[in-house]
Structure formats: structure tokens, C-alpha cells
CSV table of C-alpha atoms in Angstrom, one decimal:
chain,number,residue,atom,x,y,z
A,524,MET,CA,-24.3,2.6,-17.2
A,525,SER,CA,-20.8,2.7,-18.6
A,526,ASP,CA,-19.9,0.0,-21.1
A,527,ARG,CA,-16.2,0.4,-20.4
A,528,PRO,CA,-14.4,-2.9,-19.4
A,529,ARG,CA,-14.3,-3.4,-15.6
A,530,VAL,CA,-10.7,-4.6,-15.8
A,531,SER,CA,-8.0,-2.9,-17.8
A,532,ALA,CA,-6.9,-4.6,-21.1
A,533,ARG,CA,-3.3,-4.5,-19.9
A,534,ILE,CA,-4.1,-6.6,-16.8
A,535,SER,CA,-6.7,-8.8,-18.5
A,536,ALA,CA,-4.0,-9.9,-20.9
A,537,VAL,CA,-1.9,-11.3,-18.0
A,538,SER,CA,-2.2,-15.1,-17.7
A,539,GLU,CA,-2.3,-16.9,-14.3
A,540,SER,CA,0.9,-18.6,-13.4
A,541,ALA,CA,0.4,-22.1,-14.7
A,542,THR,CA,2.9,-23.6,-12.2
A,543,LEU,CA,1.1,-22.1,-9.2
A,544,ALA,CA,-2.3,-23.0,-10.6
A,545,VAL,CA,-1.2,-26.7,-10.9
A,546,ASP,CA,0.2,-26.6,-7.4
A,547,ALA,CA,-2.9,-25.0,-6.0
A,548,ARG,CA,-5.2,-27.7,-7.6
A,549,ALA,CA,-2.9,-30.5,-6.3
A,550,LYS,CA,-3.1,-29.1,-2.8
A,551,ALA,CA,-6.9,-28.7,-3.0
A,552,MET,CA,-7.2,-32.3,-4.1
A,553,LYS,CA,-5.0,-33.4,-1.2
A,554,ALA,CA,-7.2,-31.4,1.2
A,555,GLU,CA,-10.1,-33.5,-0.1
A,556,GLY,CA,-8.3,-36.6,1.0
A,557,ARG,CA,-6.9,-37.7,-2.4
A,558,PRO,CA,-3.3,-39.0,-2.5
A,559,VAL,CA,-2.1,-36.5,-5.1
A,560,ILE,CA,1.6,-36.3,-5.7
A,561,GLY,CA,2.6,-32.9,-7.1
A,562,PHE,CA,5.5,-32.4,-9.5
A,563,GLY,CA,4.3,-28.8,-10.3
A,564,ALA,CA,5.9,-26.2,-8.0
A,565,GLY,CA,9.5,-25.5,-8.2
A,566,GLU,CA,10.5,-25.3,-4.5
A,567,PRO,CA,12.9,-27.3,-2.4
A,568,ASP,CA,11.3,-29.7,0.0
A,569,PHE,CA,13.9,-28.9,2.6
A,570,PRO,CA,13.4,-26.5,5.6
A,571,THR,CA,15.2,-23.2,5.6
A,572,PRO,CA,18.6,-23.7,7.5
A,573,ASP,CA,18.4,-23.2,11.2
A,574,HIS,CA,20.8,-20.3,11.4
A,575,VAL,CA,18.8,-18.4,8.9
A,576,VAL,CA,15.6,-18.9,10.9
A,577,GLU,CA,17.3,-17.8,14.1
A,578,ALA,CA,18.5,-14.6,12.4
A,579,ALA,CA,14.9,-13.9,11.5
A,580,VAL,CA,13.7,-14.5,15.1
A,581,ALA,CA,16.3,-12.1,16.4
A,582,ALA,CA,15.3,-9.5,13.8
A,583,ALA,CA,11.7,-9.7,14.8
A,584,ARG,CA,12.6,-8.7,18.3
A,585,ASP,CA,14.8,-5.8,17.2
A,586,PRO,CA,12.9,-2.5,17.2
A,587,ARG,CA,15.1,-1.2,14.4
A,588,PHE,CA,13.3,-3.6,12.1
A,589,HIS,CA,9.8,-2.5,13.2
A,590,ARG,CA,10.2,0.7,11.0
A,591,TYR,CA,10.6,1.5,7.4
A,592,THR,CA,14.1,0.9,6.0
A,593,PRO,CA,15.6,2.0,2.7
A,594,ALA,CA,13.5,1.0,-0.3
A,595,GLY,CA,16.4,-0.4,-2.1
A,596,GLY,CA,17.4,-2.8,0.7
A,597,LEU,CA,19.2,-2.9,4.0
A,598,PRO,CA,22.7,-1.5,3.4
A,599,GLU,CA,24.3,-4.5,5.0
A,600,LEU,CA,22.3,-6.9,2.8
A,601,ARG,CA,23.2,-5.0,-0.4
A,602,GLU,CA,26.9,-5.2,0.7
A,603,ALA,CA,26.6,-8.9,1.5
A,604,VAL,CA,24.9,-9.6,-1.8
A,605,ALA,CA,27.8,-7.9,-3.6
A,606,GLU,CA,30.3,-9.9,-1.7
A,607,LYS,CA,28.4,-13.2,-2.2
A,608,THR,CA,28.3,-12.5,-6.0
A,609,ARG,CA,32.0,-11.9,-6.1
A,610,ARG,CA,32.6,-15.1,-4.1
A,611,ASP,CA,30.2,-17.4,-6.0
A,612,SER,CA,30.5,-16.3,-9.6
A,613,GLY,CA,33.5,-14.0,-9.7
A,614,TYR,CA,31.5,-11.0,-10.7
A,615,ALA,CA,32.8,-7.9,-8.8
A,616,VAL,CA,30.0,-5.3,-8.2
A,617,GLU,CA,29.4,-2.5,-5.8
A,618,PRO,CA,26.6,-2.4,-3.2
A,619,SER,CA,25.1,0.5,-5.1
A,620,GLN,CA,24.5,-1.8,-8.0
A,621,VAL,CA,22.2,-4.1,-5.9
A,622,LEU,CA,18.5,-3.6,-5.5
A,623,VAL,CA,16.8,-6.0,-3.0
A,624,THR,CA,13.3,-7.0,-4.2
A,625,ASN,CA,10.3,-9.0,-3.1
A,626,GLY,CA,11.5,-12.3,-4.6
A,627,GLY,CA,12.9,-13.0,-8.1
A,628,LYS,CA,9.5,-12.2,-9.8
A,629,GLN,CA,9.6,-8.6,-8.6
A,630,ALA,CA,13.2,-8.4,-9.7
A,631,VAL,CA,12.3,-9.5,-13.2
A,632,HIS,CA,9.3,-7.2,-13.4
A,633,GLU,CA,11.2,-4.1,-12.3
A,634,ALA,CA,14.1,-4.9,-14.5
A,635,PHE,CA,11.9,-5.0,-17.6
A,636,ALA,CA,10.0,-1.9,-16.5
A,637,ALA,CA,13.3,0.0,-16.2
A,638,MET,CA,14.7,-1.3,-19.5
A,639,LEU,CA,11.8,-1.3,-21.9
A,640,ASP,CA,9.8,1.3,-23.8
A,641,PRO,CA,6.6,0.4,-25.8
A,642,GLY,CA,7.4,-1.7,-28.8
A,643,ASP,CA,10.9,-2.9,-27.7
A,644,GLU,CA,11.4,-6.5,-28.5
A,645,VAL,CA,12.8,-9.1,-26.0
A,646,LEU,CA,14.2,-12.4,-27.2
A,647,LEU,CA,13.0,-15.3,-25.1
A,648,VAL,CA,14.4,-18.8,-25.6
A,649,ALA,CA,11.5,-21.3,-25.4
A,650,PRO,CA,10.8,-23.3,-23.3
A,651,TYR,CA,10.8,-20.3,-21.0
A,652,TRP,CA,9.7,-19.7,-17.4
A,653,THR,CA,6.1,-18.6,-17.4
A,654,THR,CA,6.7,-15.1,-15.8
A,655,TYR,CA,9.1,-13.7,-18.4
A,656,PRO,CA,6.7,-13.0,-21.3
A,657,GLU,CA,4.0,-11.6,-18.9
A,658,SER,CA,6.5,-9.2,-17.3
A,659,VAL,CA,7.7,-8.1,-20.8
A,660,LYS,CA,4.2,-7.4,-21.9
A,661,LEU,CA,3.4,-5.5,-18.7
A,662,ALA,CA,6.4,-3.3,-19.4
A,663,GLY,CA,5.1,-2.5,-22.9
A,664,GLY,CA,7.6,-4.8,-24.6
A,665,VAL,CA,7.1,-7.5,-27.2
A,666,PRO,CA,8.3,-11.0,-26.4
A,667,VAL,CA,9.9,-12.8,-29.4
A,668,PHE,CA,10.2,-16.5,-29.0
A,669,VAL,CA,13.3,-18.5,-30.1
A,670,VAL,CA,12.0,-22.1,-29.9
A,671,THR,CA,14.3,-25.0,-29.1
A,672,ASP,CA,13.7,-28.7,-28.5
A,673,GLU,CA,15.3,-31.8,-27.2
A,674,SER,CA,17.6,-32.2,-30.2
A,675,THR,CA,19.8,-29.3,-29.0
A,676,GLY,CA,19.3,-30.0,-25.3
A,677,TYR,CA,16.8,-27.0,-25.3
A,678,MET,CA,19.7,-24.6,-25.9
A,679,ALA,CA,19.7,-21.8,-28.5
A,680,GLY,CA,22.8,-21.0,-30.6
A,681,VAL,CA,23.9,-17.6,-32.0
A,682,GLU,CA,22.5,-18.4,-35.4
A,683,GLN,CA,19.0,-18.9,-34.0
A,684,LEU,CA,19.2,-15.8,-31.9
A,685,GLU,CA,20.4,-13.7,-34.9
A,686,ALA,CA,17.6,-15.0,-37.1
A,687,ALA,CA,15.1,-13.6,-34.5
A,688,ARG,CA,16.8,-10.3,-34.0
A,689,THR,CA,15.3,-7.2,-35.6
A,690,GLU,CA,16.0,-3.5,-35.4
A,691,ARG,CA,13.5,-3.3,-32.5
A,692,THR,CA,15.3,-6.0,-30.4
A,693,LYS,CA,16.6,-4.4,-27.2
A,694,VAL,CA,17.0,-7.3,-24.7
A,695,LEU,CA,18.0,-10.9,-24.6
A,696,VAL,CA,16.8,-13.1,-21.7
A,697,PHE,CA,19.6,-15.6,-20.9
A,698,VAL,CA,18.9,-18.4,-18.4
A,699,SER,CA,21.4,-21.1,-17.4
A,700,PRO,CA,20.7,-23.3,-15.5
A,701,SER,CA,17.2,-23.2,-17.0
A,702,ASN,CA,13.7,-23.5,-15.7
A,703,PRO,CA,11.9,-25.5,-17.0
A,704,THR,CA,14.4,-27.7,-18.9
A,705,GLY,CA,17.4,-27.9,-16.6
A,706,ALA,CA,19.7,-27.0,-19.5
A,707,VAL,CA,23.1,-25.6,-18.6
A,708,TYR,CA,25.0,-23.8,-21.4
A,709,PRO,CA,28.7,-24.7,-21.8
A,710,ARG,CA,31.2,-21.9,-21.1
A,711,GLU,CA,32.1,-21.4,-24.7
A,712,GLN,CA,28.5,-21.0,-25.8
A,713,VAL,CA,27.9,-18.5,-23.0
A,714,ARG,CA,30.8,-16.5,-24.3
A,715,ALA,CA,29.6,-16.7,-27.9
A,716,ILE,CA,26.1,-15.5,-27.0
A,717,GLY,CA,27.5,-12.7,-24.8
A,718,ARG,CA,29.8,-11.5,-27.6
A,719,TRP,CA,27.0,-11.6,-30.1
A,720,ALA,CA,24.8,-9.5,-27.8
A,721,ASP,CA,27.5,-7.0,-27.3
A,722,GLU,CA,28.2,-6.8,-31.0
A,723,HIS,CA,24.6,-5.7,-31.6
A,724,GLY,CA,24.3,-3.4,-28.6
A,725,LEU,CA,21.7,-5.5,-26.8
A,726,TRP,CA,20.9,-5.6,-23.2
A,727,VAL,CA,20.9,-8.9,-21.4
A,728,LEU,CA,18.8,-10.0,-18.5
A,729,THR,CA,20.4,-13.1,-17.0
A,730,ASP,CA,18.6,-15.1,-14.4
A,731,GLU,CA,21.1,-16.9,-12.1
A,732,ILE,CA,18.7,-18.2,-9.4
A,733,TYR,CA,19.8,-21.8,-10.0
A,734,GLU,CA,23.6,-21.1,-10.0
A,735,HIS,CA,24.5,-23.6,-7.4
A,736,LEU,CA,22.3,-26.5,-8.7
A,737,VAL,CA,24.3,-28.1,-11.4
A,738,TYR,CA,25.2,-31.8,-11.8
A,739,GLY,CA,27.1,-34.4,-13.7
A,740,GLY,CA,30.2,-32.3,-14.4
A,741,ALA,CA,28.2,-29.3,-15.7
A,742,GLU,CA,29.5,-25.9,-14.6
A,743,PHE,CA,27.7,-22.6,-14.0
A,744,SER,CA,29.1,-19.7,-16.0
A,745,SER,CA,28.0,-16.1,-15.3
A,746,LEU,CA,27.6,-14.1,-18.6
A,747,PRO,CA,29.0,-10.8,-17.4
A,748,VAL,CA,32.1,-12.6,-16.0
A,749,GLU,CA,32.7,-14.5,-19.3
A,750,VAL,CA,32.0,-11.3,-21.4
A,751,PRO,CA,32.9,-8.4,-19.2
A,752,GLU,CA,32.5,-5.9,-22.0
A,753,ILE,CA,28.8,-6.3,-21.8
A,754,ALA,CA,28.5,-5.8,-18.0
A,755,ASP,CA,27.3,-2.2,-18.4
A,756,ARG,CA,24.2,-3.6,-20.3
A,757,THR,CA,23.6,-6.7,-18.2
A,758,VAL,CA,21.1,-7.1,-15.4
A,759,VAL,CA,21.6,-10.2,-13.2
A,760,VAL,CA,18.5,-11.5,-11.3
A,761,ASN,CA,19.0,-13.8,-8.3
A,762,GLY,CA,17.7,-14.5,-4.9
A,763,VAL,CA,17.7,-16.8,-1.9
A,764,ALA,CA,14.6,-18.9,-2.8
A,765,LYS,CA,16.2,-22.0,-4.5
A,766,THR,CA,19.7,-22.1,-3.1
A,767,TYR,CA,18.7,-21.7,0.6
A,768,ALA,CA,15.2,-23.3,0.5
A,769,MET,CA,13.6,-19.9,1.2
A,770,THR,CA,10.8,-19.7,-1.4
A,771,GLY,CA,8.3,-18.3,1.1
A,772,TRP,CA,10.7,-15.6,2.5
A,773,ARG,CA,10.4,-13.6,-0.7
A,774,VAL,CA,13.9,-12.0,-1.1
A,775,GLY,CA,15.5,-11.5,-4.5
A,776,TRP,CA,17.7,-8.9,-6.1
A,777,ILE,CA,18.7,-7.1,-9.2
A,778,ILE,CA,22.4,-6.4,-10.0
A,779,GLY,CA,23.0,-4.0,-12.8
A,780,PRO,CA,24.4,-0.6,-13.9
A,781,LYS,CA,23.9,2.1,-11.3
A,782,ASP,CA,21.5,4.2,-13.4
A,783,LEU,CA,19.2,1.3,-14.2
A,784,VAL,CA,19.3,0.1,-10.5
A,785,ARG,CA,18.5,3.6,-9.4
A,786,ALA,CA,15.5,3.8,-11.7
A,787,ALA,CA,14.2,0.4,-10.6
A,788,SER,CA,14.7,1.5,-6.9
A,789,ASN,CA,12.5,4.6,-7.6
A,790,LEU,CA,9.8,2.3,-9.0
A,791,GLN,CA,10.0,0.0,-6.0
A,792,SER,CA,9.8,3.0,-3.6
A,793,HIS,CA,6.3,3.6,-5.0
A,794,ALA,CA,5.3,0.0,-5.5
A,795,THR,CA,6.2,-1.7,-2.2
A,796,SER,CA,8.8,0.3,-0.3
A,797,ASN,CA,11.3,-2.0,1.5
A,798,VAL,CA,11.2,-5.8,1.5
A,799,ALA,CA,10.0,-7.1,4.9
A,800,ASN,CA,12.9,-6.5,7.3
A,801,VAL,CA,12.7,-9.9,9.0
A,802,SER,CA,13.1,-11.5,5.6
A,803,GLN,CA,16.0,-9.3,4.7
A,804,ALA,CA,17.7,-10.2,8.0
A,805,ALA,CA,17.2,-13.9,7.2
A,806,ALA,CA,18.6,-13.4,3.7
A,807,LEU,CA,21.6,-11.6,5.2
A,808,ALA,CA,22.4,-14.7,7.3
A,809,ALA,CA,21.9,-16.9,4.3
A,810,VAL,CA,24.2,-15.2,1.8
A,811,SER,CA,26.8,-14.4,4.5
A,812,GLY,CA,27.1,-18.0,5.6
A,813,GLY,CA,28.7,-21.0,3.9
A,814,LEU,CA,27.2,-23.4,1.3
A,815,ALA,CA,27.2,-26.6,3.3
A,816,ALA,CA,23.4,-26.8,3.5
A,817,VAL,CA,23.2,-26.1,-0.2
A,818,GLU,CA,25.6,-28.9,-1.0
A,819,GLY,CA,23.5,-31.3,0.9
A,820,MET,CA,20.4,-30.3,-1.0
A,821,ARG,CA,22.3,-30.5,-4.3
A,822,GLU,CA,23.4,-34.1,-3.6
A,823,ALA,CA,19.7,-35.0,-2.9
A,824,PHE,CA,18.5,-33.3,-6.1
A,825,ASP,CA,21.2,-35.1,-8.1
A,826,ARG,CA,20.1,-38.4,-6.8
A,827,ARG,CA,16.5,-37.7,-7.5
A,828,ARG,CA,17.3,-36.3,-11.0
A,829,ARG,CA,19.0,-39.6,-12.0
A,830,THR,CA,16.0,-41.6,-10.6
A,831,MET,CA,13.5,-39.5,-12.5
A,832,VAL,CA,15.4,-39.6,-15.8
A,833,ARG,CA,15.8,-43.4,-15.6
A,834,MET,CA,12.1,-44.0,-14.8
A,835,LEU,CA,10.8,-41.6,-17.4
A,836,GLY,CA,13.1,-43.1,-20.0
A,837,GLY,CA,11.4,-46.4,-19.5
A,838,ILE,CA,8.0,-45.1,-20.7
A,839,ASP,CA,7.2,-45.9,-24.3
A,840,GLY,CA,6.7,-42.7,-26.3
A,841,VAL,CA,8.5,-40.5,-23.7
A,842,VAL,CA,11.9,-38.9,-24.5
A,843,CYS,CA,13.6,-37.2,-21.5
A,844,PRO,CA,17.0,-35.4,-22.1
A,845,GLU,CA,19.2,-35.4,-19.0
A,846,PRO,CA,18.8,-32.1,-17.2
A,847,ARG,CA,22.1,-30.7,-16.0
A,848,GLY,CA,20.9,-28.1,-13.6
A,849,ALA,CA,18.0,-26.7,-11.6
A,850,PHE,CA,15.5,-29.3,-10.4
A,851,TYR,CA,13.3,-30.0,-13.4
A,852,ALA,CA,13.0,-32.7,-16.0
A,853,TYR,CA,11.3,-31.7,-19.3
A,854,PRO,CA,10.3,-34.8,-21.2
A,855,SER,CA,8.8,-34.9,-24.7
A,856,VAL,CA,5.5,-36.7,-24.6
A,857,LYS,CA,4.7,-36.3,-28.4
A,858,GLY,CA,5.0,-40.1,-28.8
A,859,VAL,CA,2.0,-40.5,-26.4
A,860,LEU,CA,-0.3,-37.9,-27.8
A,861,GLY,CA,-3.1,-39.0,-30.1
A,862,ARG,CA,-3.1,-42.5,-28.6
A,863,GLU,CA,-5.8,-44.0,-26.4
A,864,VAL,CA,-5.5,-44.5,-22.7
A,865,ARG,CA,-8.4,-45.5,-20.4
A,866,GLY,CA,-10.9,-44.6,-23.1
A,867,ARG,CA,-9.5,-41.1,-23.8
A,868,THR,CA,-7.2,-39.8,-26.5
A,869,PRO,CA,-5.3,-36.7,-25.4
A,870,ARG,CA,-4.3,-34.6,-28.4
A,871,THR,CA,-2.2,-32.0,-26.5
A,872,SER,CA,0.1,-32.0,-23.5
A,873,ALA,CA,-2.4,-29.9,-21.6
A,874,GLU,CA,-5.1,-32.7,-22.2
A,875,LEU,CA,-2.5,-35.3,-21.1
A,876,ALA,CA,-1.7,-33.4,-17.9
A,877,GLU,CA,-5.4,-33.3,-17.1
A,878,LEU,CA,-5.8,-37.0,-17.7
A,879,VAL,CA,-2.7,-37.8,-15.6
A,880,LEU,CA,-4.1,-35.7,-12.7
A,881,GLU,CA,-7.5,-37.3,-12.8
A,882,GLU,CA,-6.5,-40.9,-13.5
A,883,ALA,CA,-3.1,-41.2,-11.7
A,884,GLU,CA,-3.5,-38.4,-9.2
A,885,VAL,CA,-0.2,-36.9,-10.3
A,886,ALA,CA,0.2,-33.2,-10.9
A,887,VAL,CA,2.5,-32.1,-13.8
A,888,VAL,CA,2.7,-28.9,-15.8
A,889,PRO,CA,2.0,-29.1,-19.5
A,890,GLY,CA,4.5,-27.6,-22.0
A,891,GLU,CA,1.9,-25.1,-23.2
A,892,ALA,CA,2.7,-23.1,-20.0
A,893,PHE,CA,6.3,-22.8,-21.2
A,894,GLY,CA,5.7,-22.0,-24.9
A,895,THR,CA,6.4,-25.5,-26.2
A,896,PRO,CA,3.3,-27.8,-26.5
A,897,GLY,CA,4.1,-31.6,-26.5
A,898,TYR,CA,6.1,-31.6,-23.3
A,899,LEU,CA,5.6,-32.0,-19.5
A,900,ARG,CA,7.6,-30.4,-16.7
A,901,LEU,CA,8.2,-32.4,-13.6
A,902,SER,CA,10.0,-31.0,-10.6
A,903,TYR,CA,12.2,-33.4,-8.7
A,904,ALA,CA,12.4,-31.1,-5.6
A,905,LEU,CA,10.3,-33.6,-3.6
A,906,GLY,CA,11.1,-36.5,-1.4
A,907,ASP,CA,12.6,-39.7,-2.8
A,908,GLU,CA,9.6,-41.9,-1.9
A,909,ASP,CA,7.0,-39.5,-3.3
A,910,LEU,CA,9.1,-39.1,-6.5
A,911,ALA,CA,9.4,-42.8,-7.1
A,912,GLU,CA,5.7,-43.4,-6.4
A,913,GLY,CA,4.6,-40.5,-8.6
A,914,VAL,CA,6.7,-41.4,-11.6
A,915,GLY,CA,5.7,-45.1,-11.0
A,916,ARG,CA,2.1,-44.1,-11.3
A,917,LEU,CA,2.9,-42.3,-14.5
A,918,GLN,CA,4.7,-45.4,-15.8
A,919,ARG,CA,1.7,-47.6,-15.1
A,920,LEU,CA,-0.8,-45.2,-16.6
A,921,LEU,CA,1.1,-44.5,-19.8
A,922,GLY,CA,1.9,-48.2,-20.0
A,923,GLU,CA,-1.7,-48.6,-21.0
A,924,VAL,CA,-1.4,-46.4,-24.0
A,925,ARG,CA,-2.6,-48.0,-27.2
């Protein structure tokens, strides 16, 4: 018998999505009848707007959508995404610069696959979304982590980025608003980072999926708008999941230079062909409509954000910077680690998250998943009552720390 590995080394090296794993375990415990409150998954608790659902129903009945359509996306959706981008961020692009993908994750994967050769380095600001480093490695690239903490609001400056840059650096991943921290970079800092990247001939992948979810006077700034000279080396990733409460519909997109978008489209033509037509029709209705439903969700998230920060701030040993965007809080729990609670002494945030799930029946994601041990990520995209109950359980449990 062959002694060759059954699974390739490339795929064996890919880690499971920690956020989805936490969410799956929470749901399994709920199915067993346990009153688990989950702060793990990053998805709005609101239904998809009615007019979007109706567009999907109509599309399902249209024989045109029962057949293959262009691999790069419905022409009318690519045009609508280009118009939505101009309307919402001020970035003027052509439909030919848009590739419609199966959610933001496929957009990230295909962008790196199109940009990277083996050994190319990619700068990732940590804490980072769990998918970025895995997609970089799958494309043959090397993730280089630029670690930040609560002292800077989880934001990296040009000096930190420059210290991590080498002759092999090809891409900077820039995310604002950020998952998992909720950090929103000020406009001047966006410009400074964009100019630095341009000066050194770097590419930038900028993830704008949370563009409409900003609070407390924070403003979203699109990097290729603020630094237009780098637009020809910028890839924008976005989608309908967060803004329109459409996580399950699986529609995202890449916006970039035509040659790179063409290459990514060729890859997609072999990987998945077109995104499901019913979902594309729903996305067309979403991006073509107004933002009234989005504003209602944003107001609810803002209210929940303030509640969560206030409650977390009342726990001894927990430090929670105020998130300015997305729908996550990222508190430091370093002051809790190494102390006893209910006969156990968690030494890592992963051990603490396990204890919290077992003792308080609250699911959170440990900082190890995002490249920074000593922290927890809590999503506040859940109902007000569940949020208050869940953080209240956390308060009571950690109030026993000795």
C-alpha cells in the first residue's frame, strides 16, 4: 500500500473557520435543549428586506435564470454594482472591472489567487479576519502579521507597516471597518497608508464589506478614492451579506483592474461558473434600491454596541475599546487569565472561551482565531434581550474570578 498522505499538504494546512466552528457548536448545544447564547457568528439577526426576497421569487419563475449565465456575473448586476460603488463610496468604476462571486470569501480567495506567486508576502494587520491568512497560503503566498493592540485602537500606522515590509512584499490587506475589532481608520490615516503603499509599488486588497456600519461620528473612507493614484493596483472586496442581511444568499464581488478581474473570472469559470442566478437577482434588487433598511439595522447595531461596551467595561480585568464600525467588540481579557474561576484557572483566551461556554452557556470566539491571544470577539448582531442576557451571564461568571 502507498504511504503517501491521503490529503494533500496544501489542504491539510488549512484551518477550520473558528467563527463558524463556534457557531456550529453553539447551535448543536441549543439543539440539545441548552439555553446557549451565541456571540460567535457575524451575521445580522434581521430578515432580508422584502423587496429583495420578492425579486428572488420572480427570478425563480423566470426560465432565463434556469440556465447558465456569464461566469463573471449577470451584466445588469455588474452594472448595478459599479453604480452602487460610485453612489456609496465615490469610486467610479466600469462594469468590466466587476466580478460577481459566491460571497466575500470567494472574492478574497480569487483575488489572492490572481495576485500572488509562490513566496510573495502579504501584510496582514492583526487582529485579522480568520479567512485572510488561509487564502494567502492557498495562493502560495506568505502572510506577514503586523500585530496591533488596544493601545492604538487596533490600528496600524505607516511606521509599523514599513517595519514589516521586505523586498518580497507584494500586497497589503487593508480593512476598515474591521472584523474582528470594529476599528475605523480616520481619513488622514487611510491616505497616509495608501500613499505609502503606492510609494513602494504595493498592491492593496481592501475589504469594504462593512462600509455602511459605522457609528459615533466615524466615517468610512475608501482607499482608492482617497489615493486615486493606487487604484490600478487596488482590489476592492465587497458584497451584500452584511449591509442587506443576506449572509445566506452568497453574493460578493471583486472590483479591480481589468486584467486582474479577467484573470479571476477565468479562474471562476473553472471553479464554480456563475453565482446562482436567483441570488444574483436578489442582489440586483438590493444594490439598486435605497438604504432605508440598512439605516434601521445600523441604528439597532449602534444601540447594542453601546450596551455591550458599557456592560463589558464593568467586568474587572476586562478592557473593551469602543468599536466604531462593523458589529463586533474585541475586549482584552488578559486581566482575567491566570486567575481562578469555579475551580479552573484559564491560562489562554481559548481556555477562557471554553470555560465561558461550559459554565455560562455563552459562545464567544477566542483571540487565537484572529492572531492575537488574550482577547475575545463578541458579535452584537443579535437581539437586545439576548445580548443583555448573554453579557450579563459573562459578568456574573467573571465576577467570581479570584
